[in-house]
PDB file of C-alpha atoms in Angstrom:
ATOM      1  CA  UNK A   1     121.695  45.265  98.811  1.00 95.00           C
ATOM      2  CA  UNK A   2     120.586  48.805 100.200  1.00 97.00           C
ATOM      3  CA  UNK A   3     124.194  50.828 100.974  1.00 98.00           C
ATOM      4  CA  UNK A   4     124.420  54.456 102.541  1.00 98.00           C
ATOM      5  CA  UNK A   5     127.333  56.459 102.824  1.00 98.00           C
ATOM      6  CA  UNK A   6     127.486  59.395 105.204  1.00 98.00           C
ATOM      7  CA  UNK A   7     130.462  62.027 104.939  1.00 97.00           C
ATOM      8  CA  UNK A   8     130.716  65.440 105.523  1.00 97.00           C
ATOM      9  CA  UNK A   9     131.335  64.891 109.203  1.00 96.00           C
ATOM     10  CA  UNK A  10     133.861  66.777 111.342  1.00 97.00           C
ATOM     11  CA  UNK A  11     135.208  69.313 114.120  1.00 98.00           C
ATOM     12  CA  UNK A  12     133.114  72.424 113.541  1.00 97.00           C
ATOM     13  CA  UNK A  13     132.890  75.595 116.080  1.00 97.00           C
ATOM     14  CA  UNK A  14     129.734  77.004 117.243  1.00 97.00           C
ATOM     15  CA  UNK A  15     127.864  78.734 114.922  1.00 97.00           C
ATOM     16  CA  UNK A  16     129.522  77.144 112.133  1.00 98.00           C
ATOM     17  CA  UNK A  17     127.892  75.424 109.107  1.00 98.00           C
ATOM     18  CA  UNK A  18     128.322  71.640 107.558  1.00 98.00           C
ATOM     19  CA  UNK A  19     126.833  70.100 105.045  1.00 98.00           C
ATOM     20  CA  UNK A  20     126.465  65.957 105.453  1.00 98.00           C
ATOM     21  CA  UNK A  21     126.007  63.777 102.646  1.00 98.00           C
ATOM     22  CA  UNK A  22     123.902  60.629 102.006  1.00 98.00           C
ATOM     23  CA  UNK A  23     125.131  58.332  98.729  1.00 98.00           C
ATOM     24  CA  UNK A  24     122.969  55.587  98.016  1.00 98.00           C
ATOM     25  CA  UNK A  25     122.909  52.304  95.914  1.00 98.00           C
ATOM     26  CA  UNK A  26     121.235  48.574  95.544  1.00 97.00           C
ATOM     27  CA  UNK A  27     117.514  50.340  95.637  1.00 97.00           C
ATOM     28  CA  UNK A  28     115.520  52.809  93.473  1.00 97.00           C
ATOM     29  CA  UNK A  29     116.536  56.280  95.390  1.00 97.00           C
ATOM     30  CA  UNK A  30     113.855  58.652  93.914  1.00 97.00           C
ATOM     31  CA  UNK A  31     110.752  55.781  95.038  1.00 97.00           C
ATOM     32  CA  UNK A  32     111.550  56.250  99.224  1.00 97.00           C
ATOM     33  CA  UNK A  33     111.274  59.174 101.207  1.00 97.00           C
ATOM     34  CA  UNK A  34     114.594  59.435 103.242  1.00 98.00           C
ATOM     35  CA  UNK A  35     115.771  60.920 106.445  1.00 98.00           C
ATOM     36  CA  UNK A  36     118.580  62.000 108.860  1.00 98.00           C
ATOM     37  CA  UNK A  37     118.271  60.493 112.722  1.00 98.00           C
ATOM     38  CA  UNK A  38     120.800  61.600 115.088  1.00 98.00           C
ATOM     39  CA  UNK A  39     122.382  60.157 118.184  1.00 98.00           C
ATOM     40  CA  UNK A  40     124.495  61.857 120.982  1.00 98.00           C
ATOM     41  CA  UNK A  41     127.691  60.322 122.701  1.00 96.00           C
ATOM     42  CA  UNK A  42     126.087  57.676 125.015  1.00 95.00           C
ATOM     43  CA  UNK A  43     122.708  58.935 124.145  1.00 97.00           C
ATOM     44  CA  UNK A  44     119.478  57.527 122.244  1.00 97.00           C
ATOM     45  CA  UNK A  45     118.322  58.201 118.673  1.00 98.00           C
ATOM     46  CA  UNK A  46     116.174  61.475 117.527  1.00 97.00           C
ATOM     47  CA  UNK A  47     114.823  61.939 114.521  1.00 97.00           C
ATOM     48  CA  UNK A  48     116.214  65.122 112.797  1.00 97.00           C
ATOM     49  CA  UNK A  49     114.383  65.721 109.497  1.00 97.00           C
ATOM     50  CA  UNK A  50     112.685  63.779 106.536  1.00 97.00           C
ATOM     51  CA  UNK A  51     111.744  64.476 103.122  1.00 96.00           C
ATOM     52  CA  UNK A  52     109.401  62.581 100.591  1.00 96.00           C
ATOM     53  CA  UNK A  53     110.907  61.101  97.793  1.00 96.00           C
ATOM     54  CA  UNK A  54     109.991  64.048  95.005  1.00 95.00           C
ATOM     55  CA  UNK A  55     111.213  66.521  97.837  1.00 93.00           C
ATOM     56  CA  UNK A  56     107.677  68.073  97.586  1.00 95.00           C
ATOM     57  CA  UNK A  57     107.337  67.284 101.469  1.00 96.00           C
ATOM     58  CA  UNK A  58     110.188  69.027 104.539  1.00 97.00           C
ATOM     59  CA  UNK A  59     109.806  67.880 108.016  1.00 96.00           C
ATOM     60  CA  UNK A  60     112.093  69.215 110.909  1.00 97.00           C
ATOM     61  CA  UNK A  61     111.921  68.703 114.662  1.00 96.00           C
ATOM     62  CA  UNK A  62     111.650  71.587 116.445  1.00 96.00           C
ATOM     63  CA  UNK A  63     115.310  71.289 117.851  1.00 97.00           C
ATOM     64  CA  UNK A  64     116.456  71.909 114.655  1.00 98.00           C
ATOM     65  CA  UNK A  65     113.927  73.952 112.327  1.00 98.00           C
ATOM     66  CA  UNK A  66     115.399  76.600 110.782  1.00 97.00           C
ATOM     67  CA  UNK A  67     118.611  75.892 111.447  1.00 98.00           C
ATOM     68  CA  UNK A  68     118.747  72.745 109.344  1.00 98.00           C
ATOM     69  CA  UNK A  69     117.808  72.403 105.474  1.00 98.00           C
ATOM     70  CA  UNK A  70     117.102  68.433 103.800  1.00 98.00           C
ATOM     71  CA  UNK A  71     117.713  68.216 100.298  1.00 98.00           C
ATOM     72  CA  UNK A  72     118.131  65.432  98.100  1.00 98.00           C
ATOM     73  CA  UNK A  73     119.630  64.945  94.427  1.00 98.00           C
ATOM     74  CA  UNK A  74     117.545  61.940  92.946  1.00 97.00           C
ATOM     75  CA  UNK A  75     119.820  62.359  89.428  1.00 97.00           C
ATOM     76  CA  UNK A  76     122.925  61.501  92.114  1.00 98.00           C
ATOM     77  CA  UNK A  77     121.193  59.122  94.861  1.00 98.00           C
ATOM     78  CA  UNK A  78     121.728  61.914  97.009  1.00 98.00           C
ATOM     79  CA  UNK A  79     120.797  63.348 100.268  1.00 98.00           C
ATOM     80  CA  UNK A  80     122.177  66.335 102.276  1.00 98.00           C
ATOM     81  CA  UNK A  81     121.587  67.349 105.605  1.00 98.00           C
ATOM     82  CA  UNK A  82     122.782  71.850 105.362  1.00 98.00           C
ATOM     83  CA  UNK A  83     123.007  72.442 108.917  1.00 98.00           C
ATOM     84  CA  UNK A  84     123.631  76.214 109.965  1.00 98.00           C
ATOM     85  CA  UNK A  85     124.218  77.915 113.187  1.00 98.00           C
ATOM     86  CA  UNK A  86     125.083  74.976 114.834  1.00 98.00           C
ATOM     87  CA  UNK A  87     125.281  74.006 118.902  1.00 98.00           C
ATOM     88  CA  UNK A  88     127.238  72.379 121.094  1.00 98.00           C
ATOM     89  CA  UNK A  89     124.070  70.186 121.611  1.00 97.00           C
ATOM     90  CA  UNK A  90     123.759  69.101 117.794  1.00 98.00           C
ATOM     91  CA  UNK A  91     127.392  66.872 118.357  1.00 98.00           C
ATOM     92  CA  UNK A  92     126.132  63.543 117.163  1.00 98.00           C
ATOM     93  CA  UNK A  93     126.411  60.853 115.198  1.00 98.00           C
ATOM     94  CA  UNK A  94     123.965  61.478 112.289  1.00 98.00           C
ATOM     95  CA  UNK A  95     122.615  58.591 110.687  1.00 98.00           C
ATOM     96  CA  UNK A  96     121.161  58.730 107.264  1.00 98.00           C
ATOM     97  CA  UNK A  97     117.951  56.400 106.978  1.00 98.00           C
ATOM     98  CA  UNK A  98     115.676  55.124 104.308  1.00 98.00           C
ATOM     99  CA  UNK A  99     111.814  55.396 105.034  1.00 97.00           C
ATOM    100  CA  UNK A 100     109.615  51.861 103.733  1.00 94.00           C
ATOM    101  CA  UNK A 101     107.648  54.427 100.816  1.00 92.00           C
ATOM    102  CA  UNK A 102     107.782  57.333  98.757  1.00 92.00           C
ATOM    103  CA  UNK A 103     105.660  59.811 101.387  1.00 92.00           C
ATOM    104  CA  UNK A 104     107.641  59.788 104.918  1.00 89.00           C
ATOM    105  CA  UNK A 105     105.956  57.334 106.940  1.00 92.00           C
ATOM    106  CA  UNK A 106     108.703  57.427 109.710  1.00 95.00           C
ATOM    107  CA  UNK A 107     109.586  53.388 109.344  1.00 97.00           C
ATOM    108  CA  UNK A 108     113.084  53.785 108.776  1.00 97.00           C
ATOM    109  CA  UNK A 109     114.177  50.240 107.158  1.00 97.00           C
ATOM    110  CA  UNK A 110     117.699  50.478 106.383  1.00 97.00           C
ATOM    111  CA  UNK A 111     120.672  52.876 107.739  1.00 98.00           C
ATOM    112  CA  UNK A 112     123.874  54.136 106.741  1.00 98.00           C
ATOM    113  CA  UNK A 113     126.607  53.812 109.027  1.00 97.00           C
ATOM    114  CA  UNK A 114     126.801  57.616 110.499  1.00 97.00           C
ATOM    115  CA  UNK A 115     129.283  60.520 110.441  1.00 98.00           C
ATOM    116  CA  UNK A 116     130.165  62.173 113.541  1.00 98.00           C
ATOM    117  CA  UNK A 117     130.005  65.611 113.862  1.00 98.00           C
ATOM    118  CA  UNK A 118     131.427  67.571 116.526  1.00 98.00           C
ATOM    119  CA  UNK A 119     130.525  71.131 117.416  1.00 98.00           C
ATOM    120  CA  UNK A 120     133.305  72.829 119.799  1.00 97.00           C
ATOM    121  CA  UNK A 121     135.474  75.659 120.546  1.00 95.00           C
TER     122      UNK A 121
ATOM    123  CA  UNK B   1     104.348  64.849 121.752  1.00 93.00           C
ATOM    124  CA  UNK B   2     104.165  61.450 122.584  1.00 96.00           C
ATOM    125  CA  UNK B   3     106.738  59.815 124.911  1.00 97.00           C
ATOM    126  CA  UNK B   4     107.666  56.240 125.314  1.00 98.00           C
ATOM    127  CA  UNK B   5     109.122  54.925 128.426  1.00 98.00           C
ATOM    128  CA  UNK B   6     110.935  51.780 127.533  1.00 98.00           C
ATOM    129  CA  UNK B   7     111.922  49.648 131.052  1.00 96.00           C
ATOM    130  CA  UNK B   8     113.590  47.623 132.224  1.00 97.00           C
ATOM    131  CA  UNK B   9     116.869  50.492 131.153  1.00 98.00           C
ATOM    132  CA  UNK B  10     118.920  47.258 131.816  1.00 98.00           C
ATOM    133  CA  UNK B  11     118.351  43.948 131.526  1.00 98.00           C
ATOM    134  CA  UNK B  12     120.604  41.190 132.239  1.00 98.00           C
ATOM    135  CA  UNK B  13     120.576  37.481 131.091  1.00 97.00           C
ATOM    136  CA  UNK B  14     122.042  34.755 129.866  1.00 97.00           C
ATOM    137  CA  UNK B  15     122.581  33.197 126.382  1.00 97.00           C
ATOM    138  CA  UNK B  16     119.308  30.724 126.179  1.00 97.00           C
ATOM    139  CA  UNK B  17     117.262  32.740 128.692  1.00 98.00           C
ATOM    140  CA  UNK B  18     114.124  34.795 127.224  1.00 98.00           C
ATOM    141  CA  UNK B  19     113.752  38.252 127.078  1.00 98.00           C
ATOM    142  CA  UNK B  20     110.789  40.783 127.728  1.00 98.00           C
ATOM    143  CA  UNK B  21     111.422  44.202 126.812  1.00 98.00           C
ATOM    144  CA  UNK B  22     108.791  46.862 127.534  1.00 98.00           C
ATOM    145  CA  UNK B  23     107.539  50.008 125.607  1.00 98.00           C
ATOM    146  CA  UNK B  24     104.718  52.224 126.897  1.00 98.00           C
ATOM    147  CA  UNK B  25     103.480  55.081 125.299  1.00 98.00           C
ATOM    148  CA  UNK B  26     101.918  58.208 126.838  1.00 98.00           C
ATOM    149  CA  UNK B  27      98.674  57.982 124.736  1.00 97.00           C
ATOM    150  CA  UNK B  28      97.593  55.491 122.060  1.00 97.00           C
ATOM    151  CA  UNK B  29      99.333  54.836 119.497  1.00 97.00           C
ATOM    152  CA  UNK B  30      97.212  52.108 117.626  1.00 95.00           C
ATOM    153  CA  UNK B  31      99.928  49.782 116.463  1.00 96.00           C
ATOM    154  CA  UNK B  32     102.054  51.976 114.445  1.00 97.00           C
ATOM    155  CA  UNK B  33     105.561  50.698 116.634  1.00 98.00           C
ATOM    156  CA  UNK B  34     108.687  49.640 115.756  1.00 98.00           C
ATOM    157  CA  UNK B  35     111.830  47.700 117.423  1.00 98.00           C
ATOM    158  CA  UNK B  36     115.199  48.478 116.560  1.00 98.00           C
ATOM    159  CA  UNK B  37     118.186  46.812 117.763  1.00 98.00           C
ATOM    160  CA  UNK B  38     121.935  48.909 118.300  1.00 98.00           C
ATOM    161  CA  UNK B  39     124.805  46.989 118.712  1.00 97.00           C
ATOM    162  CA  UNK B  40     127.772  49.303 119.798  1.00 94.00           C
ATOM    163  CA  UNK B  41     129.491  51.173 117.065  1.00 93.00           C
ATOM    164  CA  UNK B  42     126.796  50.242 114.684  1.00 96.00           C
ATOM    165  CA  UNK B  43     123.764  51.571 112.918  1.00 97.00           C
ATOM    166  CA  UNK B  44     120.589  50.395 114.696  1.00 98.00           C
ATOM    167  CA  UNK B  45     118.422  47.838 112.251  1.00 98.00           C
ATOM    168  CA  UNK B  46     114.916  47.230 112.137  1.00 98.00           C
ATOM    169  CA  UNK B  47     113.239  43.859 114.124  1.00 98.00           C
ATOM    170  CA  UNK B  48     109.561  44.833 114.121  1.00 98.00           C
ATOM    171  CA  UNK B  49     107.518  47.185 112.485  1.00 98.00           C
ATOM    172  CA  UNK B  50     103.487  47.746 113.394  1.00 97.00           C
ATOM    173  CA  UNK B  51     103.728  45.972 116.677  1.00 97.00           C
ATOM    174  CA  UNK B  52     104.414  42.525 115.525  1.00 98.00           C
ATOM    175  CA  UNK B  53     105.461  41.903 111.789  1.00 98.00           C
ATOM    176  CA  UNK B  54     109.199  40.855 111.297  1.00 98.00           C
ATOM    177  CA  UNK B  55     111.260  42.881 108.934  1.00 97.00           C
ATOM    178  CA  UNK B  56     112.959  41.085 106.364  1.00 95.00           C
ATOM    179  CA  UNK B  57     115.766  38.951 107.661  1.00 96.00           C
ATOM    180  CA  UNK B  58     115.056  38.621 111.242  1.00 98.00           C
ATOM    181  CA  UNK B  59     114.970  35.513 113.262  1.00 97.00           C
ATOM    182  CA  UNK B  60     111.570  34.192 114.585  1.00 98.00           C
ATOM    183  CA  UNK B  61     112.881  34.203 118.055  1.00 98.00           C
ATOM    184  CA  UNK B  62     112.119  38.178 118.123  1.00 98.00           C
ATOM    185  CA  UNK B  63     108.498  39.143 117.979  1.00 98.00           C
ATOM    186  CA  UNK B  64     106.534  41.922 119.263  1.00 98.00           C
ATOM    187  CA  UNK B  65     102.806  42.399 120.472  1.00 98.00           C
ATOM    188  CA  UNK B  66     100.688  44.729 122.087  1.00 98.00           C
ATOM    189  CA  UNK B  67      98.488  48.036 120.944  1.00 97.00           C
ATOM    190  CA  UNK B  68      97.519  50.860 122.315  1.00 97.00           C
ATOM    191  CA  UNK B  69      99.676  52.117 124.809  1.00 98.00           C
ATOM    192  CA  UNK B  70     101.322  49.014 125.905  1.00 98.00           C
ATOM    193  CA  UNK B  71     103.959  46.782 123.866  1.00 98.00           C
ATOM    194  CA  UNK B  72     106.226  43.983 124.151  1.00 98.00           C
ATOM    195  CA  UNK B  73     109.417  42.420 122.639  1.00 98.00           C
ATOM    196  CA  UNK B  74     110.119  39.083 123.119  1.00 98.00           C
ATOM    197  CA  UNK B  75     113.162  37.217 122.144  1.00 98.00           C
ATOM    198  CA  UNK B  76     112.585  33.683 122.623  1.00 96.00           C
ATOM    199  CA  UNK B  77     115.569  32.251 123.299  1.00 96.00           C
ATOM    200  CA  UNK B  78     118.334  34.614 123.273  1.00 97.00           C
ATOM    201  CA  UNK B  79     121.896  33.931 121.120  1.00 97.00           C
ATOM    202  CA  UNK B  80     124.842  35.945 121.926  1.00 96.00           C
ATOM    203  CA  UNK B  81     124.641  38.414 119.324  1.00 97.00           C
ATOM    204  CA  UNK B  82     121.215  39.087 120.716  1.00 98.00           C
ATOM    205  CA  UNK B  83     122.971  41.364 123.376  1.00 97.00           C
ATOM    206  CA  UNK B  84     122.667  44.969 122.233  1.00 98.00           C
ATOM    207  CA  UNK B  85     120.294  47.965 122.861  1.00 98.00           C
ATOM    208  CA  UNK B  86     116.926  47.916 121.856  1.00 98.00           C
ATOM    209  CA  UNK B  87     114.693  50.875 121.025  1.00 98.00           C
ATOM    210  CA  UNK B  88     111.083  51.298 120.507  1.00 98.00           C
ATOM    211  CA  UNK B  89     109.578  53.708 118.201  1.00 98.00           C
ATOM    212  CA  UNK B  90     105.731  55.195 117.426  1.00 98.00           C
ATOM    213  CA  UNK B  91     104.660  57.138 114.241  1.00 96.00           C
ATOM    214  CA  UNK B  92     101.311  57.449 114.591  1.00 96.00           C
ATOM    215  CA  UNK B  93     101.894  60.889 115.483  1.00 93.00           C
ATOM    216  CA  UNK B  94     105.323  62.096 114.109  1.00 90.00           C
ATOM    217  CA  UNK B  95     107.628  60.029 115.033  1.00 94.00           C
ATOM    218  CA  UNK B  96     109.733  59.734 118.545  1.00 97.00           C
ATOM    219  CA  UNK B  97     111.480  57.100 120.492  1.00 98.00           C
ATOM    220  CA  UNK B  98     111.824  55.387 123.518  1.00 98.00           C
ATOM    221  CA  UNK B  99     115.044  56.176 125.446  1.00 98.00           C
ATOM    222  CA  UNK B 100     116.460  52.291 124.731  1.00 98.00           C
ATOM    223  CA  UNK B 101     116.965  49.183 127.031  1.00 98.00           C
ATOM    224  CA  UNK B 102     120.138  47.642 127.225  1.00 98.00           C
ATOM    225  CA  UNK B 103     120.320  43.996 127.078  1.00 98.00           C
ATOM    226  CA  UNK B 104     123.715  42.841 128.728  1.00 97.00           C
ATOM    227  CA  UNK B 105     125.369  39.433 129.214  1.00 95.00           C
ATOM    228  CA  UNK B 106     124.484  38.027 132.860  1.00 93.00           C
TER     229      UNK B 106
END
């Protein structure tokens, strides 16, 4: 059974840094690309980043590009989510989220339960 | 960037009714769209994945058609875990989605 475990979540101020991480089990980590999707209180889901399963591929949206770094650890079953200089508008529930093959293909087939993070003064 | 405009925002039925959920895109987007369903505090899982193929593990009373701009969920006859939000999402260029429909107990 496919299992990810956000953490890293919390109060942060603006400007501040975090750094979320993704553990995950029951599947062959370094075969999928993987991905963070993020959702604000009462709000729908948008796509943050991806990256291909040999990390040899970034995407960002433009909300958060250059601001935002995806990295994963495939020796760990690992993925982070550095996010810098942070908002008021990036408080969300960020969702780690495994793409269906190794090249990001944005069909995002299983998904960890999130961690919140919260960006205020 | 292409948007999707999912309607009705709200739908409300009953436990055995069936339910048509809407997704329209703002240009083509072949048949690379997915359905996911959100129940409240939870992670949203995939139904459908290039229009209409079930992912693994979901009912038959949930399938999707359409192409091109215009796409539909169905769910046949609905159960009461059924009631959730549903979102629709392209990737045949990047990848956005739909702003959700909320299916609610009538």
């Amino acid at each position: 059974e496919v299992q990810l475990l956000e953490s890293g979540g919390g109060l942060v101020q603006p400007g501040g840094s975090l750094r979320l991480s993704c553990a995950a089990s029951g599947f062959t980590f370094s075969n999928y690309a993987m991905n963070w999707v993020r959702q604000a209180p009462g709000k729908g889901l948008e796509w943050v980043a991806g990256l291909s399963s040999s990390s040899y591929s970034t995407y960002y949206a433009d909300s958060v590009k250059g601001r935002f770094t995806i990295s994963r650890d495939n020796s760990k079953n690992t993925l982070y989510l550095q996010m810098n200089s942070l908002r008021a508008e990036d408080t969300a529930v960020y969702f780690c989220a495994k793409d269906h093959a190794a090249a990001a293909v944005w069909l995002f087939d299983s998904w960890g339960q999130g961690s919140l993070v919260t960006v205020s003064s | 960037e292409i948007l999707l405009t999912q309607s009705p925002a709200t739908l409300s039925l009953s436990p055995g009714e069936r339910a048509t959920l809407s997704c329209r895109a703002s240009q083509s987007v072949s048949n690379d769209l997915a359905w996911y369903q959100q129940k409240p505090g939870q992670a949203p899982r995939l139904l459908i994945y290039d229009a209409s193929n079930r992912a693994t593990g979901i009912p038959a009373r949930f399938s999707g058609s359409g192409s091109g701009t215009d796409f539909t969920l169905t769910i046949s006859r609905l159960e009461p875990e059924d009631f959730a939000v549903y979102y629709c999402q392209q990737r045949s260029s990047w990848n956005t989605f739909g702003q959700g429909t909320r299916l609610e107990i009538k």
